[in-house]
Every structure is written in structure tokens, then in C-alpha cells.
């Protein structure tokens, strides 16, 4: 049994063929570019264009940047303006006629991929992608929990500061305004952090480098982000009783700069007994977590039982 996995991000598309055992048979990715529909068509054609390959596919799983509408099969990735309400499922069905197509959010697929192939040894988990935005996904008792519209687990828009900064979603004080890379950099610059012109642009990577060198404002930016993440994680765990939290994304690549204060904040704030043993770890699949999750989505839709990697 072989499925096609698609990981639709704001800046790159990735595709892979994956078998039922979780073996990634082949993989490719491409920048979105100015013609996202043509990029999608070319990648799918490369992997499922000939009749023999298409006949061997039992399903297609798609993890897409959102917001999404899983029931309608549409996506509106913030960084792809041409795809507002884009009928992604229907577009892929035209490319692989007769093959079932299943859609979920990209962070939900990250969660499912980490649960299936990440070796975390858990029945349920919360996955958080901390990058230019903050996304999230949930696996509950071995199944992706996607909610009514397909957007469950979107922890980036949990409100952590009632009087906080306006968010692109229209609310105020969302986790994303504090913990996403651009929000961290904005706050650091407002606090007086400066970067020498020859050093490069003030982005999350430069902020992490400055924090590692001991600069106080960048260090405070990571601690502030960790505190906001801890609040959102504890709120989520209070409601859903998950034990494992997996952190991925570009900002999370800073490693202990983020994870150490995050774990400390969770320990300091946890009250109820079921919140005191939360396990926070980094992604083990990195860029491929979403592809594995999209493959798992297609396998589950076909009725294939999944056995997580221990």
C-alpha cells in the first residue's frame, strides 16, 4: 500500500510517496513561486503522472497551511494570496482521478507524523510549530483531532495576553504575537535591541545568535516567548489531558534557548497533578514531520491501522 503525501506551506511545497510501514520512498520540494497552482500540478505530475504509479496509490493526504475548511476541501494560506478559498482537494482529485484525497492543517499533520514516526512513545500529543507564525495540532488516542472545521489545535491563536498586541487574525494578545519569530523580533527592537548593519537583517535567527552571546534583550525575548507558550500549553493540557508536547519550526531550532525556559515556566506554573509531568521535546522528524503526517492521514482514511515507531 502506497500513498502520496503533500505538505503545502506558505513558502514551499513538498511531496513524497510513503508506504504503509512509514518508509519514505521518494521525496521532493519546490518553492511556491508566483504560480502556486502550476507548482502543485508539476510536483504531483512528477510523482503520480504515469498511469502505473497512479494505479498503485491508495490515497493522497494533504497537510496545508491555513486556515483551512476540511469539509469544503478549501485552503486560504496567509502567505499565498492567490489561494483564498482555493479548492485544493478538488484540484488534487483532478490530478489523481479515482484516488481518495484527505485534507488537514499542516501543524495537525506535523502532530500526526510525530506521533506515528517520531518515537515519542505516547498515545496522545500536542505538536506546536513555532516559526513565522505559531501553528498546532493534536493527536488524541492515536487519531488526529481536527474539530468541526478542521482547525482544532490551532494554539497560535489562544489568547495569552488580554491587553496584548493586535493579531493578524483580528483578535488581540494571541500567542502568535509573542512567540512567533516576527513578534519576538518586534518586541526586542522596541526594547532597544540593535544589530550592526554588516551583521545582517534583524530576524529570529539573528535574535537567537545574539541571545546565545548573552545579550540581555534577546534573552528576555526568548524567555517572554517561552512564558507565553507555557501558558497556552498548560491551558490546552488542562482541557485535553495530553502529556506529550512536541515543538518544531524555525524558532524552535534555537533549542535550549527556548526549551529550557519553557520547561521551567511549565514547572513553575503547573498546579493540577496531571499538569506536573508534561513532557516537552523537540521534533525528531524536522522538515519531514508534515509529510509523514499527511501520509498517515491518507492511510487512516483508507482504514489502515498505524503502529507508532517506539
PDB file of C-alpha atoms in Angstrom:
ATOM      1  CA  UNK A   1       0.000   0.000   0.000  1.00  0.00           C
ATOM      2  CA  UNK A   2       1.451   3.342  -1.094  1.00  0.00           C
ATOM      3  CA  UNK A   3       0.101   6.842  -0.533  1.00  0.00           C
ATOM      4  CA  UNK A   4       1.039  10.272  -1.801  1.00  0.00           C
ATOM      5  CA  UNK A   5       1.783  12.893   0.845  1.00  0.00           C
ATOM      6  CA  UNK A   6       1.657  16.632   0.178  1.00  0.00           C
ATOM      7  CA  UNK A   7       2.949  19.289   2.585  1.00  0.00           C
ATOM      8  CA  UNK A   8       1.659  22.706   1.491  1.00  0.00           C
ATOM      9  CA  UNK A   9       3.485  25.538   3.240  1.00  0.00           C
ATOM     10  CA  UNK A  10       3.480  29.271   2.753  1.00  0.00           C
ATOM     11  CA  UNK A  11       6.878  29.274   1.027  1.00  0.00           C
ATOM     12  CA  UNK A  12       7.468  25.703  -0.191  1.00  0.00           C
ATOM     13  CA  UNK A  13       5.557  22.636  -1.338  1.00  0.00           C
ATOM     14  CA  UNK A  14       6.844  19.136  -0.563  1.00  0.00           C
ATOM     15  CA  UNK A  15       5.659  15.781  -1.880  1.00  0.00           C
ATOM     16  CA  UNK A  16       6.576  12.184  -1.132  1.00  0.00           C
ATOM     17  CA  UNK A  17       5.432   8.634  -1.714  1.00  0.00           C
ATOM     18  CA  UNK A  18       5.187   6.682   1.534  1.00  0.00           C
ATOM     19  CA  UNK A  19       4.331   3.038   2.175  1.00  0.00           C
ATOM     20  CA  UNK A  20       2.163   1.622   4.960  1.00  0.00           C
ATOM     21  CA  UNK A  21       5.200   0.858   7.116  1.00  0.00           C
ATOM     22  CA  UNK A  22       6.186   4.518   7.092  1.00  0.00           C
ATOM     23  CA  UNK A  23       9.058   4.190   4.643  1.00  0.00           C
ATOM     24  CA  UNK A  24       9.547   7.393   2.692  1.00  0.00           C
ATOM     25  CA  UNK A  25      10.144   6.046  -0.818  1.00  0.00           C
ATOM     26  CA  UNK A  26      10.992   9.302  -2.567  1.00  0.00           C
ATOM     27  CA  UNK A  27      10.659  12.994  -1.827  1.00  0.00           C
ATOM     28  CA  UNK A  28      10.888  16.402  -3.477  1.00  0.00           C
ATOM     29  CA  UNK A  29      10.136  20.005  -2.632  1.00  0.00           C
ATOM     30  CA  UNK A  30       9.908  23.253  -4.536  1.00  0.00           C
ATOM     31  CA  UNK A  31       9.427  26.942  -3.685  1.00  0.00           C
ATOM     32  CA  UNK A  32       5.846  28.083  -4.101  1.00  0.00           C
ATOM     33  CA  UNK A  33       6.849  30.823  -6.528  1.00  0.00           C
ATOM     34  CA  UNK A  34       4.476  33.168  -8.318  1.00  0.00           C
ATOM     35  CA  UNK A  35       2.308  30.377  -9.741  1.00  0.00           C
ATOM     36  CA  UNK A  36       1.357  28.072  -6.857  1.00  0.00           C
ATOM     37  CA  UNK A  37      -1.203  26.096  -8.849  1.00  0.00           C
ATOM     38  CA  UNK A  38       1.352  25.313 -11.552  1.00  0.00           C
ATOM     39  CA  UNK A  39       3.898  24.332  -8.877  1.00  0.00           C
ATOM     40  CA  UNK A  40       1.390  21.945  -7.322  1.00  0.00           C
ATOM     41  CA  UNK A  41       0.466  20.462 -10.679  1.00  0.00           C
ATOM     42  CA  UNK A  42       4.096  19.877 -11.605  1.00  0.00           C
ATOM     43  CA  UNK A  43       5.020  18.152  -8.344  1.00  0.00           C
ATOM     44  CA  UNK A  44       2.000  15.843  -8.399  1.00  0.00           C
ATOM     45  CA  UNK A  45       2.601  15.022 -12.057  1.00  0.00           C
ATOM     46  CA  UNK A  46       6.219  14.109 -11.303  1.00  0.00           C
ATOM     47  CA  UNK A  47       5.142  11.650  -8.583  1.00  0.00           C
ATOM     48  CA  UNK A  48       1.856  10.307  -9.913  1.00  0.00           C
ATOM     49  CA  UNK A  49       1.765  11.324 -13.546  1.00  0.00           C
ATOM     50  CA  UNK A  50       2.102   7.932 -15.200  1.00  0.00           C
ATOM     51  CA  UNK A  51      -0.807   5.520 -15.072  1.00  0.00           C
ATOM     52  CA  UNK A  52       1.093   2.688 -13.372  1.00  0.00           C
ATOM     53  CA  UNK A  53       2.177   4.854 -10.441  1.00  0.00           C
ATOM     54  CA  UNK A  54      -1.290   6.345 -10.098  1.00  0.00           C
ATOM     55  CA  UNK A  55      -2.883   2.903 -10.042  1.00  0.00           C
ATOM     56  CA  UNK A  56      -0.587   1.886  -7.165  1.00  0.00           C
ATOM     57  CA  UNK A  57      -1.728   4.777  -4.980  1.00  0.00           C
ATOM     58  CA  UNK A  58      -4.411   4.039  -2.405  1.00  0.00           C
ATOM     59  CA  UNK A  59      -4.816   7.613  -1.209  1.00  0.00           C
ATOM     60  CA  UNK A  60      -3.489  11.141  -1.034  1.00  0.00           C
ATOM     61  CA  UNK A  61      -3.011  13.022   2.216  1.00  0.00           C
ATOM     62  CA  UNK A  62      -2.542  16.797   2.297  1.00  0.00           C
ATOM     63  CA  UNK A  63      -1.305  18.943   5.140  1.00  0.00           C
ATOM     64  CA  UNK A  64      -1.785  22.620   4.298  1.00  0.00           C
ATOM     65  CA  UNK A  65      -1.070  25.952   5.863  1.00  0.00           C
ATOM     66  CA  UNK A  66      -4.312  27.532   6.876  1.00  0.00           C
ATOM     67  CA  UNK A  67      -6.842  28.466   7.676  1.00  0.00           C
ATOM     68  CA  UNK A  68      -8.495  25.504   6.007  1.00  0.00           C
ATOM     69  CA  UNK A  69     -12.044  24.243   5.621  1.00  0.00           C
ATOM     70  CA  UNK A  70     -11.733  20.480   5.661  1.00  0.00           C
ATOM     71  CA  UNK A  71     -15.421  19.901   4.907  1.00  0.00           C
ATOM     72  CA  UNK A  72     -15.318  22.106   1.804  1.00  0.00           C
ATOM     73  CA  UNK A  73     -11.798  20.995   0.844  1.00  0.00           C
ATOM     74  CA  UNK A  74     -10.597  24.604   0.627  1.00  0.00           C
ATOM     75  CA  UNK A  75      -7.495  26.382   1.929  1.00  0.00           C
ATOM     76  CA  UNK A  76      -6.520  30.034   2.391  1.00  0.00           C
ATOM     77  CA  UNK A  77      -2.814  30.068   3.316  1.00  0.00           C
ATOM     78  CA  UNK A  78      -1.892  33.506   4.635  1.00  0.00           C
ATOM     79  CA  UNK A  79       1.331  33.628   2.586  1.00  0.00           C
ATOM     80  CA  UNK A  80      -0.327  32.542  -0.685  1.00  0.00           C
ATOM     81  CA  UNK A  81      -2.726  35.417  -1.507  1.00  0.00           C
ATOM     82  CA  UNK A  82      -3.817  33.770  -4.767  1.00  0.00           C
ATOM     83  CA  UNK A  83      -5.238  30.852  -2.807  1.00  0.00           C
ATOM     84  CA  UNK A  84      -8.111  32.427  -0.912  1.00  0.00           C
ATOM     85  CA  UNK A  85     -10.767  29.759  -0.588  1.00  0.00           C
ATOM     86  CA  UNK A  86      -8.793  27.658  -3.072  1.00  0.00           C
ATOM     87  CA  UNK A  87     -10.420  24.269  -3.740  1.00  0.00           C
ATOM     88  CA  UNK A  88      -7.271  22.285  -3.066  1.00  0.00           C
ATOM     89  CA  UNK A  89      -8.894  18.873  -2.616  1.00  0.00           C
ATOM     90  CA  UNK A  90     -10.789  19.174  -5.899  1.00  0.00           C
ATOM     91  CA  UNK A  91      -7.630  20.344  -7.696  1.00  0.00           C
ATOM     92  CA  UNK A  92      -5.649  17.319  -6.479  1.00  0.00           C
ATOM     93  CA  UNK A  93      -8.531  14.949  -7.282  1.00  0.00           C
ATOM     94  CA  UNK A  94      -8.378  16.145 -10.892  1.00  0.00           C
ATOM     95  CA  UNK A  95      -4.673  15.308 -10.969  1.00  0.00           C
ATOM     96  CA  UNK A  96      -5.136  11.802  -9.491  1.00  0.00           C
ATOM     97  CA  UNK A  97      -8.644  10.785 -10.587  1.00  0.00           C
ATOM     98  CA  UNK A  98     -10.188   7.934  -8.651  1.00  0.00           C
ATOM     99  CA  UNK A  99      -7.798   8.241  -5.695  1.00  0.00           C
ATOM    100  CA  UNK A 100      -9.285   9.408  -2.335  1.00  0.00           C
ATOM    101  CA  UNK A 101      -7.883  12.722  -1.075  1.00  0.00           C
ATOM    102  CA  UNK A 102      -7.884  13.793   2.595  1.00  0.00           C
ATOM    103  CA  UNK A 103      -7.030  17.278   3.908  1.00  0.00           C
ATOM    104  CA  UNK A 104      -5.853  18.556   7.303  1.00  0.00           C
ATOM    105  CA  UNK A 105      -3.853  21.508   8.613  1.00  0.00           C
ATOM    106  CA  UNK A 106      -0.074  21.394   8.260  1.00  0.00           C
ATOM    107  CA  UNK A 107       0.527  21.511  12.019  1.00  0.00           C
ATOM    108  CA  UNK A 108      -2.058  18.777  12.520  1.00  0.00           C
ATOM    109  CA  UNK A 109      -0.087  16.655  10.089  1.00  0.00           C
ATOM    110  CA  UNK A 110       3.094  17.532  11.970  1.00  0.00           C
ATOM    111  CA  UNK A 111       1.431  16.198  15.142  1.00  0.00           C
ATOM    112  CA  UNK A 112       0.287  13.019  13.432  1.00  0.00           C
ATOM    113  CA  UNK A 113       3.695  12.470  11.839  1.00  0.00           C
ATOM    114  CA  UNK A 114       5.494  12.897  15.168  1.00  0.00           C
ATOM    115  CA  UNK A 115       3.062  10.519  16.864  1.00  0.00           C
ATOM    116  CA  UNK A 116       3.480   7.896  14.106  1.00  0.00           C
ATOM    117  CA  UNK A 117       7.169   8.081  13.244  1.00  0.00           C
ATOM    118  CA  UNK A 118       8.748  10.364  15.833  1.00  0.00           C
ATOM    119  CA  UNK A 119       9.470   7.753  18.511  1.00  0.00           C
ATOM    120  CA  UNK A 120       7.816   9.681  21.330  1.00  0.00           C
ATOM    121  CA  UNK A 121       6.116   6.615  22.857  1.00  0.00           C
ATOM    122  CA  UNK A 122       2.778   8.250  23.613  1.00  0.00           C
ATOM    123  CA  UNK A 123      -0.901   7.781  22.859  1.00  0.00           C
ATOM    124  CA  UNK A 124      -1.762  11.476  22.581  1.00  0.00           C
ATOM    125  CA  UNK A 125       0.253  14.608  21.935  1.00  0.00           C
ATOM    126  CA  UNK A 126       0.163  18.296  21.167  1.00  0.00           C
ATOM    127  CA  UNK A 127       2.536  19.496  18.454  1.00  0.00           C
ATOM    128  CA  UNK A 128       3.449  23.156  18.067  1.00  0.00           C
ATOM    129  CA  UNK A 129       5.250  24.717  15.110  1.00  0.00           C
ATOM    130  CA  UNK A 130       6.960  27.951  16.185  1.00  0.00           C
ATOM    131  CA  UNK A 131       8.147  29.872  13.150  1.00  0.00           C
ATOM    132  CA  UNK A 132       6.911  32.987  11.326  1.00  0.00           C
ATOM    133  CA  UNK A 133       3.581  32.023  12.885  1.00  0.00           C
ATOM    134  CA  UNK A 134       2.592  29.551  15.573  1.00  0.00           C
ATOM    135  CA  UNK A 135       0.599  26.508  14.483  1.00  0.00           C
ATOM    136  CA  UNK A 136      -0.565  23.498  16.404  1.00  0.00           C
ATOM    137  CA  UNK A 137      -2.092  20.072  16.036  1.00  0.00           C
ATOM    138  CA  UNK A 138      -3.451  17.323  18.248  1.00  0.00           C
ATOM    139  CA  UNK A 139      -3.444  13.543  18.238  1.00  0.00           C
ATOM    140  CA  UNK A 140      -5.858  12.046  20.758  1.00  0.00           C
ATOM    141  CA  UNK A 141      -5.777   8.292  21.377  1.00  0.00           C
ATOM    142  CA  UNK A 142      -3.981   7.652  18.115  1.00  0.00           C
ATOM    143  CA  UNK A 143      -6.276   9.719  15.893  1.00  0.00           C
ATOM    144  CA  UNK A 144      -5.875  13.273  14.604  1.00  0.00           C
ATOM    145  CA  UNK A 145      -8.347  15.524  16.369  1.00  0.00           C
ATOM    146  CA  UNK A 146      -9.322  18.109  13.786  1.00  0.00           C
ATOM    147  CA  UNK A 147     -12.586  19.523  15.122  1.00  0.00           C
ATOM    148  CA  UNK A 148     -15.674  20.863  13.382  1.00  0.00           C
ATOM    149  CA  UNK A 149     -13.926  22.846  10.624  1.00  0.00           C
ATOM    150  CA  UNK A 150     -10.548  21.117  10.569  1.00  0.00           C
ATOM    151  CA  UNK A 151      -8.783  23.836  12.579  1.00  0.00           C
ATOM    152  CA  UNK A 152      -8.637  22.212  16.032  1.00  0.00           C
ATOM    153  CA  UNK A 153      -5.309  22.566  17.810  1.00  0.00           C
ATOM    154  CA  UNK A 154      -4.532  25.993  16.357  1.00  0.00           C
ATOM    155  CA  UNK A 155      -2.780  27.033  19.549  1.00  0.00           C
ATOM    156  CA  UNK A 156      -1.191  30.095  17.978  1.00  0.00           C
ATOM    157  CA  UNK A 157      -4.490  31.922  18.412  1.00  0.00           C
ATOM    158  CA  UNK A 158      -5.060  31.062  22.039  1.00  0.00           C
ATOM    159  CA  UNK A 159      -5.191  34.412  23.835  1.00  0.00           C
ATOM    160  CA  UNK A 160      -2.403  34.704  26.396  1.00  0.00           C
ATOM    161  CA  UNK A 161      -2.468  38.491  26.989  1.00  0.00           C
ATOM    162  CA  UNK A 162      -5.884  40.166  27.302  1.00  0.00           C
ATOM    163  CA  UNK A 163      -4.388  43.600  26.658  1.00  0.00           C
ATOM    164  CA  UNK A 164      -1.859  42.422  24.105  1.00  0.00           C
ATOM    165  CA  UNK A 165      -0.892  43.340  20.578  1.00  0.00           C
ATOM    166  CA  UNK A 166      -3.369  43.109  17.716  1.00  0.00           C
ATOM    167  CA  UNK A 167      -3.015  39.860  15.782  1.00  0.00           C
ATOM    168  CA  UNK A 168      -3.411  39.341  12.033  1.00  0.00           C
ATOM    169  CA  UNK A 169      -6.385  37.083  12.823  1.00  0.00           C
ATOM    170  CA  UNK A 170      -8.345  40.060  14.207  1.00  0.00           C
ATOM    171  CA  UNK A 171      -8.040  39.234  17.912  1.00  0.00           C
ATOM    172  CA  UNK A 172      -5.637  40.707  20.469  1.00  0.00           C
ATOM    173  CA  UNK A 173      -2.987  39.057  22.591  1.00  0.00           C
ATOM    174  CA  UNK A 174      -2.726  35.790  20.674  1.00  0.00           C
ATOM    175  CA  UNK A 175       0.207  33.513  21.433  1.00  0.00           C
ATOM    176  CA  UNK A 176       1.489  34.129  17.905  1.00  0.00           C
ATOM    177  CA  UNK A 177       2.018  37.843  18.585  1.00  0.00           C
ATOM    178  CA  UNK A 178       4.509  36.986  21.353  1.00  0.00           C
ATOM    179  CA  UNK A 179       6.103  33.650  20.454  1.00  0.00           C
ATOM    180  CA  UNK A 180       6.377  33.725  16.650  1.00  0.00           C
ATOM    181  CA  UNK A 181       9.673  34.910  15.213  1.00  0.00           C
ATOM    182  CA  UNK A 182       8.460  38.293  13.881  1.00  0.00           C
ATOM    183  CA  UNK A 183       6.715  39.066  17.184  1.00  0.00           C
ATOM    184  CA  UNK A 184       9.844  38.264  19.171  1.00  0.00           C
ATOM    185  CA  UNK A 185      11.953  40.475  16.912  1.00  0.00           C
ATOM    186  CA  UNK A 186       9.448  43.363  17.058  1.00  0.00           C
ATOM    187  CA  UNK A 187       9.455  43.254  20.848  1.00  0.00           C
ATOM    188  CA  UNK A 188      13.262  43.089  21.039  1.00  0.00           C
ATOM    189  CA  UNK A 189      13.655  46.058  18.694  1.00  0.00           C
ATOM    190  CA  UNK A 190      11.129  48.035  20.753  1.00  0.00           C
ATOM    191  CA  UNK A 191      13.235  47.288  23.836  1.00  0.00           C
ATOM    192  CA  UNK A 192      16.316  48.773  22.226  1.00  0.00           C
ATOM    193  CA  UNK A 193      17.992  45.752  20.626  1.00  0.00           C
ATOM    194  CA  UNK A 194      20.090  46.775  17.648  1.00  0.00           C
ATOM    195  CA  UNK A 195      22.041  44.817  15.091  1.00  0.00           C
ATOM    196  CA  UNK A 196      25.157  46.066  13.356  1.00  0.00           C
ATOM    197  CA  UNK A 197      24.380  46.722   9.655  1.00  0.00           C
ATOM    198  CA  UNK A 198      27.152  44.359   8.498  1.00  0.00           C
ATOM    199  CA  UNK A 199      25.692  41.555  10.639  1.00  0.00           C
ATOM    200  CA  UNK A 200      22.579  41.117   8.535  1.00  0.00           C
ATOM    201  CA  UNK A 201      18.860  41.684   8.986  1.00  0.00           C
ATOM    202  CA  UNK A 202      17.195  41.559  12.410  1.00  0.00           C
ATOM    203  CA  UNK A 203      15.301  38.276  12.185  1.00  0.00           C
ATOM    204  CA  UNK A 204      14.692  35.337  14.512  1.00  0.00           C
ATOM    205  CA  UNK A 205      17.978  33.695  13.575  1.00  0.00           C
ATOM    206  CA  UNK A 206      19.931  36.856  14.415  1.00  0.00           C
ATOM    207  CA  UNK A 207      17.946  37.184  17.636  1.00  0.00           C
ATOM    208  CA  UNK A 208      18.913  33.636  18.635  1.00  0.00           C
ATOM    209  CA  UNK A 209      22.584  34.294  17.856  1.00  0.00           C
ATOM    210  CA  UNK A 210      22.515  37.431  19.988  1.00  0.00           C
ATOM    211  CA  UNK A 211      20.809  35.558  22.827  1.00  0.00           C
ATOM    212  CA  UNK A 212      23.463  32.846  22.704  1.00  0.00           C
ATOM    213  CA  UNK A 213      26.117  35.523  23.052  1.00  0.00           C
ATOM    214  CA  UNK A 214      24.437  36.692  26.246  1.00  0.00           C
ATOM    215  CA  UNK A 215      22.718  39.856  25.007  1.00  0.00           C
ATOM    216  CA  UNK A 216      20.062  40.638  27.648  1.00  0.00           C
ATOM    217  CA  UNK A 217      17.195  41.848  25.433  1.00  0.00           C
ATOM    218  CA  UNK A 218      17.300  38.851  23.035  1.00  0.00           C
ATOM    219  CA  UNK A 219      17.490  36.522  26.046  1.00  0.00           C
ATOM    220  CA  UNK A 220      14.450  38.279  27.504  1.00  0.00           C
ATOM    221  CA  UNK A 221      12.612  37.881  24.180  1.00  0.00           C
ATOM    222  CA  UNK A 222      13.092  34.101  24.312  1.00  0.00           C
ATOM    223  CA  UNK A 223      12.035  33.993  27.965  1.00  0.00           C
ATOM    224  CA  UNK A 224       8.934  36.053  27.181  1.00  0.00           C
ATOM    225  CA  UNK A 225       8.037  33.742  24.280  1.00  0.00           C
ATOM    226  CA  UNK A 226       8.594  30.695  26.480  1.00  0.00           C
ATOM    227  CA  UNK A 227       6.306  32.131  29.156  1.00  0.00           C
ATOM    228  CA  UNK A 228       3.521  32.710  26.631  1.00  0.00           C
ATOM    229  CA  UNK A 229       3.971  29.208  25.208  1.00  0.00           C
ATOM    230  CA  UNK A 230       3.830  27.738  28.713  1.00  0.00           C
ATOM    231  CA  UNK A 231       0.507  29.494  29.356  1.00  0.00           C
ATOM    232  CA  UNK A 232      -1.023  28.179  26.125  1.00  0.00           C
ATOM    233  CA  UNK A 233       0.328  24.653  26.675  1.00  0.00           C
ATOM    234  CA  UNK A 234      -0.966  24.474  30.244  1.00  0.00           C
ATOM    235  CA  UNK A 235      -4.380  25.737  29.149  1.00  0.00           C
ATOM    236  CA  UNK A 236      -4.541  23.112  26.412  1.00  0.00           C
ATOM    237  CA  UNK A 237      -3.321  20.311  28.676  1.00  0.00           C
ATOM    238  CA  UNK A 238      -5.834  21.329  31.344  1.00  0.00           C
ATOM    239  CA  UNK A 239      -8.676  20.757  28.885  1.00  0.00           C
ATOM    240  CA  UNK A 240      -7.406  17.733  26.952  1.00  0.00           C
ATOM    241  CA  UNK A 241      -5.128  15.968  29.456  1.00  0.00           C
ATOM    242  CA  UNK A 242      -2.286  15.430  26.974  1.00  0.00           C
ATOM    243  CA  UNK A 243       1.112  14.581  28.420  1.00  0.00           C
ATOM    244  CA  UNK A 244       3.478  14.999  25.481  1.00  0.00           C
ATOM    245  CA  UNK A 245       4.260  18.270  23.726  1.00  0.00           C
ATOM    246  CA  UNK A 246       6.495  18.336  20.641  1.00  0.00           C
ATOM    247  CA  UNK A 247       7.979  21.627  19.490  1.00  0.00           C
ATOM    248  CA  UNK A 248       9.151  22.225  15.923  1.00  0.00           C
ATOM    249  CA  UNK A 249       9.574  25.070  13.461  1.00  0.00           C
ATOM    250  CA  UNK A 250      12.283  27.588  12.679  1.00  0.00           C
ATOM    251  CA  UNK A 251      12.225  29.436  16.013  1.00  0.00           C
ATOM    252  CA  UNK A 252      12.274  26.125  17.890  1.00  0.00           C
ATOM    253  CA  UNK A 253      15.545  25.342  16.111  1.00  0.00           C
ATOM    254  CA  UNK A 254      17.087  27.607  18.755  1.00  0.00           C
ATOM    255  CA  UNK A 255      16.836  24.550  21.011  1.00  0.00           C
ATOM    256  CA  UNK A 256      17.616  25.134  24.664  1.00  0.00           C
ATOM    257  CA  UNK A 257      17.240  28.909  24.287  1.00  0.00           C
ATOM    258  CA  UNK A 258      13.515  28.262  24.008  1.00  0.00           C
ATOM    259  CA  UNK A 259      13.014  24.828  25.550  1.00  0.00           C
ATOM    260  CA  UNK A 260      14.858  25.418  28.832  1.00  0.00           C
ATOM    261  CA  UNK A 261      12.814  28.483  29.875  1.00  0.00           C
ATOM    262  CA  UNK A 262       9.675  26.813  28.501  1.00  0.00           C
ATOM    263  CA  UNK A 263      10.114  23.747  30.693  1.00  0.00           C
ATOM    264  CA  UNK A 264      10.982  25.962  33.670  1.00  0.00           C
ATOM    265  CA  UNK A 265       7.844  28.071  33.164  1.00  0.00           C
ATOM    266  CA  UNK A 266       5.628  24.988  32.910  1.00  0.00           C
ATOM    267  CA  UNK A 267       7.142  23.544  36.100  1.00  0.00           C
ATOM    268  CA  UNK A 268       6.683  26.829  37.954  1.00  0.00           C
ATOM    269  CA  UNK A 269       3.056  27.331  36.866  1.00  0.00           C
ATOM    270  CA  UNK A 270       1.619  23.812  36.790  1.00  0.00           C
ATOM    271  CA  UNK A 271      -0.986  23.337  39.501  1.00  0.00           C
ATOM    272  CA  UNK A 272      -3.158  20.275  38.926  1.00  0.00           C
ATOM    273  CA  UNK A 273      -1.398  16.913  39.284  1.00  0.00           C
ATOM    274  CA  UNK A 274      -1.953  15.965  35.633  1.00  0.00           C
ATOM    275  CA  UNK A 275      -0.024  19.078  34.545  1.00  0.00           C
ATOM    276  CA  UNK A 276       3.102  18.415  36.582  1.00  0.00           C
ATOM    277  CA  UNK A 277       4.504  15.640  34.399  1.00  0.00           C
ATOM    278  CA  UNK A 278       4.160  17.249  30.974  1.00  0.00           C
ATOM    279  CA  UNK A 279       6.962  16.118  28.662  1.00  0.00           C
ATOM    280  CA  UNK A 280       8.248  18.782  26.270  1.00  0.00           C
ATOM    281  CA  UNK A 281      10.611  17.693  23.497  1.00  0.00           C
ATOM    282  CA  UNK A 282      11.897  18.840  20.119  1.00  0.00           C
ATOM    283  CA  UNK A 283      10.729  17.412  16.826  1.00  0.00           C
ATOM    284  CA  UNK A 284      12.625  14.320  15.753  1.00  0.00           C
ATOM    285  CA  UNK A 285      11.393  14.432  12.141  1.00  0.00           C
ATOM    286  CA  UNK A 286      12.074  18.124  11.466  1.00  0.00           C
ATOM    287  CA  UNK A 287      11.126  19.063   7.874  1.00  0.00           C
ATOM    288  CA  UNK A 288       9.561  15.676   7.139  1.00  0.00           C
ATOM    289  CA  UNK A 289       7.090  15.603  10.055  1.00  0.00           C
ATOM    290  CA  UNK A 290       4.315  17.089   7.908  1.00  0.00           C
ATOM    291  CA  UNK A 291       4.909  14.627   5.072  1.00  0.00           C
ATOM    292  CA  UNK A 292       4.761  11.647   7.415  1.00  0.00           C
ATOM    293  CA  UNK A 293       1.604  13.079   8.936  1.00  0.00           C
ATOM    294  CA  UNK A 294      -0.042  13.622   5.557  1.00  0.00           C
ATOM    295  CA  UNK A 295       0.793  10.028   4.649  1.00  0.00           C
ATOM    296  CA  UNK A 296      -0.666   8.833   7.951  1.00  0.00           C
ATOM    297  CA  UNK A 297      -3.812  10.854   7.225  1.00  0.00           C
ATOM    298  CA  UNK A 298      -4.286   9.022   3.921  1.00  0.00           C
ATOM    299  CA  UNK A 299      -3.588   5.628   5.487  1.00  0.00           C
ATOM    300  CA  UNK A 300      -6.086   6.213   8.286  1.00  0.00           C
ATOM    301  CA  UNK A 301      -8.706   7.304   5.751  1.00  0.00           C
ATOM    302  CA  UNK A 302      -8.208   4.024   3.910  1.00  0.00           C
ATOM    303  CA  UNK A 303      -8.699   2.022   7.113  1.00  0.00           C
ATOM    304  CA  UNK A 304      -5.031   1.066   7.506  1.00  0.00           C
ATOM    305  CA  UNK A 305      -4.026   0.638  11.184  1.00  0.00           C
ATOM    306  CA  UNK A 306      -0.959   2.630  12.165  1.00  0.00           C
ATOM    307  CA  UNK A 307       1.713   1.340  14.518  1.00  0.00           C
ATOM    308  CA  UNK A 308       3.807   4.141  16.038  1.00  0.00           C
ATOM    309  CA  UNK A 309       7.571   3.795  15.976  1.00  0.00           C
ATOM    310  CA  UNK A 310       8.711   3.087  19.565  1.00  0.00           C
TER     311      UNK A 310
END
